[in-house]
Amino acid sequence: MNLTQLTSQIGLMFILMLIGLMANKLGFMHGQTSTDLTNILLYIVSPCLIIKAFEQPFSVNRLQTLGRVIVGIILIYGLMILITQLVFKPVKDLNLQRTMRYGAVYSNAGFMGIPLTSALFGSTGVFFAVASLAAFNIFSWTHGITLFTGKQGNRRDNFKQIILNPNIIAIMLGLILFVTAVPLPNLINRTITTVSSVNTPLSMIVIGNSLAAVRFNRQTLDKRLGWVLLLRNFIFPYLTMVVLELMGITGVPLYTTVLMAACPVAGIVVLFTLKVHGQPGPAVTLMSLSTLLSVVSIPLVFSLVQL
């Protein structure tokens, strides 16, 4: 993969974020607008992009590689969860500790990873990236939410969040289409293609809009958040690369999975904090700093992959 191409694509995405930020400052986007666009992206555009990625000739080798990638991702999540549990255990502030643990483990794979993967590797990249997206949803709604709710978490509700997630449904439908090689009707196929094409620009504009509302102060700029940034933006993506290479995974499957792992802190950390009536300041700050840092960290991680 060409590092110059990656850097150029990240530059384009940050320009789109800047447009979203300016739209907020000029009053073109309000809170409800951002929420509505987020729902459209998560529940309509992203599933279309996933289904589109599975519209390719069936290959046993490709399916086996996808299975190996899934096994690797599960191992990586296990390692990340263990490491963060040990590293952040001394943090006594419960609100800060759960924000740090969640932020270090879970990347913004859906909002930033899928658009970047699609732009760089097309449908083939998204095909392997869905493994990371599925794992994110499963772990986030089991381990992730438990960090915040503890024993109060409703397992039945969490299970519904996983099973009824449009992206998980799209992955299942996509796998059926891939294995059976059943083509979609032309009109439906064209509709899915058209809708999925707006994923990258719309995602970045929404992220930029959310960054416009960030206010840094002494309460939110806790120096301990620096450890989360180090793990999330640098160490864990490198860990992903090492584990996958030890499993013999190379090429596009390796690149896309590392790319998904190199994405900044997932924005859902803010939603989970609000869900338990916690102080969202550290979560918002962490997400914003990690996103800004990713313009440097993602190319750096990929330079290591190429080495």
CSV table of C-alpha atoms in Angstrom, one decimal:
chain,number,residue,atom,x,y,z
A,1,MET,CA,0.0,0.0,0.0
A,2,ASN,CA,1.2,3.5,-0.9
A,3,LEU,CA,1.9,5.6,2.3
A,4,THR,CA,1.5,8.8,0.2
A,5,GLN,CA,-2.0,7.7,-0.8
A,6,LEU,CA,-2.9,7.0,2.8
A,7,THR,CA,-1.6,10.4,4.0
A,8,SER,CA,-3.5,12.1,1.1
A,9,GLN,CA,-6.7,10.4,2.1
A,10,ILE,CA,-6.4,11.3,5.7
A,11,GLY,CA,-5.7,14.9,4.7
A,12,LEU,CA,-8.9,14.9,2.6
A,13,MET,CA,-10.9,13.4,5.5
A,14,PHE,CA,-9.6,16.1,7.9
A,15,ILE,CA,-10.6,18.8,5.4
A,16,LEU,CA,-14.1,17.3,5.4
A,17,MET,CA,-14.0,17.4,9.2
A,18,LEU,CA,-13.1,21.1,9.0
A,19,ILE,CA,-16.1,21.7,6.8
A,20,GLY,CA,-18.2,20.1,9.5
A,21,LEU,CA,-16.6,22.2,12.1
A,22,MET,CA,-17.3,25.4,10.1
A,23,ALA,CA,-20.9,24.3,9.4
A,24,ASN,CA,-21.3,24.2,13.2
A,25,LYS,CA,-19.7,27.6,13.8
A,26,LEU,CA,-21.8,29.2,11.0
A,27,GLY,CA,-25.0,27.7,12.5
A,28,PHE,CA,-25.7,25.4,9.6
A,29,MET,CA,-25.7,22.3,11.8
A,30,HIS,CA,-27.4,22.0,15.2
A,31,GLY,CA,-27.5,19.2,17.8
A,32,GLN,CA,-30.6,17.6,16.4
A,33,THR,CA,-29.2,17.7,12.8
A,34,SER,CA,-26.0,16.0,13.9
A,35,THR,CA,-28.0,13.3,15.7
A,36,ASP,CA,-30.2,12.7,12.7
A,37,LEU,CA,-27.3,12.4,10.4
A,38,THR,CA,-25.5,10.1,12.8
A,39,ASN,CA,-28.6,7.8,12.8
A,40,ILE,CA,-28.7,7.8,9.0
A,41,LEU,CA,-25.0,6.9,8.8
A,42,LEU,CA,-25.2,4.1,11.4
A,43,TYR,CA,-28.5,2.6,10.4
A,44,ILE,CA,-28.8,3.2,6.6
A,45,VAL,CA,-25.5,4.2,4.9
A,46,SER,CA,-23.1,1.9,6.7
A,47,PRO,CA,-25.2,-1.3,6.2
A,48,CYS,CA,-25.5,-0.5,2.5
A,49,LEU,CA,-21.7,-0.2,2.3
A,50,ILE,CA,-21.3,-3.5,4.0
A,51,ILE,CA,-23.7,-5.4,1.8
A,52,LYS,CA,-22.0,-3.8,-1.3
A,53,ALA,CA,-18.6,-5.2,0.0
A,54,PHE,CA,-19.9,-8.8,-0.1
A,55,GLU,CA,-21.1,-8.5,-3.7
A,56,GLN,CA,-18.1,-10.3,-5.2
A,57,PRO,CA,-17.4,-13.8,-6.5
A,58,PHE,CA,-17.3,-16.5,-3.8
A,59,SER,CA,-13.9,-17.7,-2.8
A,60,VAL,CA,-13.1,-20.4,-0.2
A,61,ASN,CA,-9.7,-18.9,0.4
A,62,ARG,CA,-11.1,-15.5,1.1
A,63,LEU,CA,-13.7,-16.9,3.5
A,64,GLN,CA,-11.0,-18.8,5.3
A,65,THR,CA,-8.9,-15.7,5.6
A,66,LEU,CA,-11.8,-13.8,7.0
A,67,GLY,CA,-12.2,-16.5,9.6
A,68,ARG,CA,-8.5,-16.3,10.6
A,69,VAL,CA,-8.8,-12.5,10.8
A,70,ILE,CA,-11.8,-12.9,13.2
A,71,VAL,CA,-9.9,-15.3,15.4
A,72,GLY,CA,-7.0,-12.8,15.5
A,73,ILE,CA,-9.3,-9.9,16.4
A,74,ILE,CA,-10.8,-11.8,19.3
A,75,LEU,CA,-7.3,-12.6,20.6
A,76,ILE,CA,-6.4,-8.9,20.3
A,77,TYR,CA,-9.5,-7.7,22.2
A,78,GLY,CA,-8.7,-10.2,25.0
A,79,LEU,CA,-5.2,-8.8,25.3
A,80,MET,CA,-6.4,-5.1,25.2
A,81,ILE,CA,-9.0,-5.7,27.8
A,82,LEU,CA,-6.4,-7.5,30.1
A,83,ILE,CA,-3.8,-4.7,29.6
A,84,THR,CA,-6.2,-1.9,30.3
A,85,GLN,CA,-7.6,-3.6,33.4
A,86,LEU,CA,-4.1,-3.9,34.8
A,87,VAL,CA,-2.7,-0.5,33.7
A,88,PHE,CA,-5.7,1.7,34.8
A,89,LYS,CA,-6.6,-0.2,38.0
A,90,PRO,CA,-4.7,2.4,40.2
A,91,VAL,CA,-7.0,5.2,38.9
A,92,LYS,CA,-9.4,5.7,41.8
A,93,ASP,CA,-11.8,8.1,40.1
A,94,LEU,CA,-14.5,5.7,38.7
A,95,ASN,CA,-15.7,8.0,36.0
A,96,LEU,CA,-12.2,8.6,34.8
A,97,GLN,CA,-11.2,4.9,35.1
A,98,ARG,CA,-14.0,3.6,33.0
A,99,THR,CA,-13.5,6.3,30.4
A,100,MET,CA,-9.8,5.4,30.1
A,101,ARG,CA,-10.4,1.7,29.9
A,102,TYR,CA,-13.1,1.9,27.3
A,103,GLY,CA,-11.3,4.6,25.3
A,104,ALA,CA,-8.1,2.6,25.1
A,105,VAL,CA,-9.8,-0.6,23.9
A,106,TYR,CA,-12.5,0.6,21.5
A,107,SER,CA,-11.6,2.5,18.3
A,108,ASN,CA,-13.9,4.6,16.0
A,109,ALA,CA,-14.0,1.7,13.6
A,110,GLY,CA,-17.4,2.4,12.1
A,111,PHE,CA,-17.3,6.2,11.7
A,112,MET,CA,-13.7,6.6,10.6
A,113,GLY,CA,-12.3,3.1,9.9
A,114,ILE,CA,-14.9,1.9,7.3
A,115,PRO,CA,-14.8,5.2,5.3
A,116,LEU,CA,-11.0,5.1,5.2
A,117,THR,CA,-10.8,1.4,4.4
A,118,SER,CA,-13.4,1.9,1.6
A,119,ALA,CA,-11.5,4.8,0.1
A,120,LEU,CA,-8.1,3.0,0.1
A,121,PHE,CA,-9.0,-0.6,-0.6
A,122,GLY,CA,-12.5,-0.5,-2.0
A,123,SER,CA,-15.0,-3.4,-1.5
A,124,THR,CA,-12.2,-5.9,-0.8
A,125,GLY,CA,-11.0,-3.8,2.1
A,126,VAL,CA,-14.5,-3.4,3.6
A,127,PHE,CA,-15.0,-7.2,3.2
A,128,PHE,CA,-12.3,-7.8,5.7
A,129,ALA,CA,-13.0,-4.7,7.8
A,130,VAL,CA,-16.5,-6.0,8.7
A,131,ALA,CA,-14.7,-8.5,11.0
A,132,SER,CA,-13.4,-5.6,13.1
A,133,LEU,CA,-16.8,-3.9,13.0
A,134,ALA,CA,-18.7,-7.0,14.1
A,135,ALA,CA,-16.2,-7.6,16.9
A,136,PHE,CA,-16.5,-3.9,18.0
A,137,ASN,CA,-20.3,-4.2,18.3
A,138,ILE,CA,-20.2,-7.5,20.2
A,139,PHE,CA,-17.4,-6.5,22.7
A,140,SER,CA,-18.7,-3.0,23.1
A,141,TRP,CA,-22.2,-4.1,24.1
A,142,THR,CA,-20.9,-6.8,26.5
A,143,HIS,CA,-17.6,-5.8,28.1
A,144,GLY,CA,-17.7,-2.2,27.1
A,145,ILE,CA,-21.1,-1.3,28.6
A,146,THR,CA,-20.4,-3.4,31.7
A,147,LEU,CA,-17.5,-1.0,32.5
A,148,PHE,CA,-20.1,1.7,32.9
A,149,THR,CA,-23.2,0.0,34.2
A,150,GLY,CA,-21.6,-2.8,36.2
A,151,LYS,CA,-24.1,-5.3,37.5
A,152,GLN,CA,-26.9,-2.9,36.5
A,153,GLY,CA,-26.5,-3.8,32.9
A,154,ASN,CA,-29.5,-5.7,31.3
A,155,ARG,CA,-28.0,-8.7,29.4
A,156,ARG,CA,-31.2,-9.2,27.4
A,157,ASP,CA,-31.2,-5.5,26.3
A,158,ASN,CA,-27.5,-5.7,25.4
A,159,PHE,CA,-28.1,-8.9,23.4
A,160,LYS,CA,-30.8,-7.1,21.5
A,161,GLN,CA,-28.4,-4.2,20.8
A,162,ILE,CA,-26.0,-6.7,19.2
A,163,ILE,CA,-28.5,-8.9,17.2
A,164,LEU,CA,-30.7,-6.0,16.0
A,165,ASN,CA,-27.8,-3.7,15.1
A,166,PRO,CA,-28.3,-2.9,11.4
A,167,ASN,CA,-24.5,-3.4,10.7
A,168,ILE,CA,-24.6,-6.9,12.2
A,169,ILE,CA,-27.7,-7.7,10.1
A,170,ALA,CA,-26.0,-6.3,7.0
A,171,ILE,CA,-23.0,-8.6,7.7
A,172,MET,CA,-25.2,-11.7,8.0
A,173,LEU,CA,-27.1,-10.7,4.8
A,174,GLY,CA,-23.8,-10.0,3.0
A,175,LEU,CA,-22.3,-13.4,4.0
A,176,ILE,CA,-25.4,-15.1,2.6
A,177,LEU,CA,-25.1,-13.2,-0.6
A,178,PHE,CA,-21.3,-14.0,-0.8
A,179,VAL,CA,-21.7,-17.7,-0.1
A,180,THR,CA,-24.8,-18.3,-2.3
A,181,ALA,CA,-23.5,-16.0,-5.1
A,182,VAL,CA,-27.1,-14.7,-5.5
A,183,PRO,CA,-27.0,-11.3,-7.4
A,184,LEU,CA,-29.2,-8.5,-6.2
A,185,PRO,CA,-31.8,-7.0,-8.6
A,186,ASN,CA,-30.2,-4.2,-10.6
A,187,LEU,CA,-32.4,-1.4,-9.1
A,188,ILE,CA,-31.6,-2.5,-5.5
A,189,ASN,CA,-27.9,-2.8,-6.3
A,190,ARG,CA,-27.8,0.7,-7.8
A,191,THR,CA,-29.6,2.1,-4.8
A,192,ILE,CA,-27.2,0.4,-2.4
A,193,THR,CA,-24.2,1.7,-4.4
A,194,THR,CA,-25.6,5.3,-4.5
A,195,VAL,CA,-26.4,5.4,-0.7
A,196,SER,CA,-23.0,3.9,0.3
A,197,SER,CA,-21.1,6.5,-1.7
A,198,VAL,CA,-22.0,9.2,0.8
A,199,ASN,CA,-20.4,7.4,3.7
A,200,THR,CA,-17.0,9.0,3.8
A,201,PRO,CA,-17.9,12.7,3.3
A,202,LEU,CA,-20.9,12.6,5.6
A,203,SER,CA,-19.1,10.7,8.3
A,204,MET,CA,-16.2,13.2,8.4
A,205,ILE,CA,-18.6,16.2,8.4
A,206,VAL,CA,-20.5,14.8,11.3
A,207,ILE,CA,-17.2,14.1,13.2
A,208,GLY,CA,-16.1,17.7,12.5
A,209,ASN,CA,-19.3,19.0,13.8
A,210,SER,CA,-18.9,17.2,17.0
A,211,LEU,CA,-15.4,18.5,17.5
A,212,ALA,CA,-16.7,22.1,17.3
A,213,ALA,CA,-18.4,21.7,20.6
A,214,VAL,CA,-15.3,20.7,22.5
A,215,ARG,CA,-14.1,23.0,25.3
A,216,PHE,CA,-10.8,22.2,26.9
A,217,ASN,CA,-10.2,23.2,30.6
A,218,ARG,CA,-8.4,22.0,33.7
A,219,GLN,CA,-11.2,19.7,34.6
A,220,THR,CA,-11.2,17.8,31.3
A,221,LEU,CA,-7.5,17.9,30.4
A,222,ASP,CA,-6.3,15.3,32.9
A,223,LYS,CA,-2.7,14.3,32.2
A,224,ARG,CA,-3.5,10.6,32.7
A,225,LEU,CA,-5.5,10.7,29.5
A,226,GLY,CA,-2.1,10.7,27.8
A,227,TRP,CA,-1.7,7.0,28.6
A,228,VAL,CA,-5.0,6.3,26.8
A,229,LEU,CA,-3.8,8.2,23.7
A,230,LEU,CA,-0.5,6.2,23.7
A,231,LEU,CA,-2.3,2.9,23.9
A,232,ARG,CA,-5.2,3.7,21.6
A,233,ASN,CA,-3.3,5.5,18.8
A,234,PHE,CA,0.0,3.7,18.9
A,235,ILE,CA,0.6,0.6,21.0
A,236,PHE,CA,-2.7,-1.3,20.3
A,237,PRO,CA,-2.5,-0.8,16.5
A,238,TYR,CA,1.1,-2.1,16.7
A,239,LEU,CA,-0.1,-5.0,18.9
A,240,THR,CA,-2.7,-5.8,16.2
A,241,MET,CA,-0.1,-5.9,13.5
A,242,VAL,CA,2.2,-8.2,15.5
A,243,VAL,CA,-0.6,-10.7,16.4
A,244,LEU,CA,-1.9,-10.9,12.8
A,245,GLU,CA,1.6,-11.3,11.3
A,246,LEU,CA,2.4,-14.1,13.7
A,247,MET,CA,-0.8,-15.8,12.4
A,248,GLY,CA,0.5,-15.4,8.8
A,249,ILE,CA,-2.0,-12.8,7.8
A,250,THR,CA,-0.7,-10.4,5.2
A,251,GLY,CA,-1.8,-8.0,2.4
A,252,VAL,CA,-5.2,-6.3,2.4
A,253,PRO,CA,-6.6,-8.4,5.3
A,254,LEU,CA,-3.6,-7.2,7.5
A,255,TYR,CA,-3.8,-3.6,6.3
A,256,THR,CA,-7.5,-3.2,6.8
A,257,THR,CA,-7.5,-4.7,10.3
A,258,VAL,CA,-4.6,-2.6,11.4
A,259,LEU,CA,-6.3,0.4,9.9
A,260,MET,CA,-9.5,-0.3,11.9
A,261,ALA,CA,-7.4,-0.7,15.1
A,262,ALA,CA,-5.5,2.5,14.4
A,263,CYS,CA,-8.6,4.7,14.4
A,264,PRO,CA,-9.1,7.1,17.3
A,265,VAL,CA,-11.3,6.6,20.4
A,266,ALA,CA,-14.9,5.6,19.7
A,267,GLY,CA,-17.4,8.4,20.2
A,268,ILE,CA,-19.8,6.0,22.0
A,269,VAL,CA,-17.7,6.4,25.1
A,270,VAL,CA,-19.5,9.7,25.5
A,271,LEU,CA,-22.9,8.1,25.1
A,272,PHE,CA,-22.1,5.4,27.7
A,273,THR,CA,-20.9,8.0,30.2
A,274,LEU,CA,-24.1,10.0,29.8
A,275,LYS,CA,-26.1,6.7,30.1
A,276,VAL,CA,-24.9,6.3,33.7
A,277,HIS,CA,-25.1,10.1,34.4
A,278,GLY,CA,-21.4,10.4,34.6
A,279,GLN,CA,-19.3,13.5,33.9
A,280,PRO,CA,-18.8,13.5,30.1
A,281,GLY,CA,-15.9,16.1,30.0
A,282,PRO,CA,-13.0,13.6,30.1
A,283,ALA,CA,-14.7,11.4,27.5
A,284,VAL,CA,-15.3,14.2,25.1
A,285,THR,CA,-11.8,15.5,25.5
A,286,LEU,CA,-10.3,12.1,25.0
A,287,MET,CA,-12.3,11.4,21.9
A,288,SER,CA,-11.4,14.8,20.4
A,289,LEU,CA,-7.6,14.6,21.2
A,290,SER,CA,-7.4,11.1,19.9
A,291,THR,CA,-9.1,12.1,16.6
A,292,LEU,CA,-6.8,15.0,16.1
A,293,LEU,CA,-3.7,12.9,16.9
A,294,SER,CA,-4.8,10.2,14.4
A,295,VAL,CA,-3.7,12.4,11.5
A,296,VAL,CA,-0.1,11.6,12.7
A,297,SER,CA,-0.6,8.2,14.3
A,298,ILE,CA,-2.3,6.4,11.5
A,299,PRO,CA,0.4,7.1,8.9
A,300,LEU,CA,3.1,6.2,11.5
A,301,VAL,CA,1.4,2.9,12.3
A,302,PHE,CA,1.2,2.1,8.6
A,303,SER,CA,4.8,3.0,8.0
A,304,LEU,CA,5.6,0.3,10.5
A,305,VAL,CA,3.4,-2.2,8.7
A,306,GLN,CA,5.3,-1.7,5.5
A,307,LEU,CA,8.6,-2.2,7.3
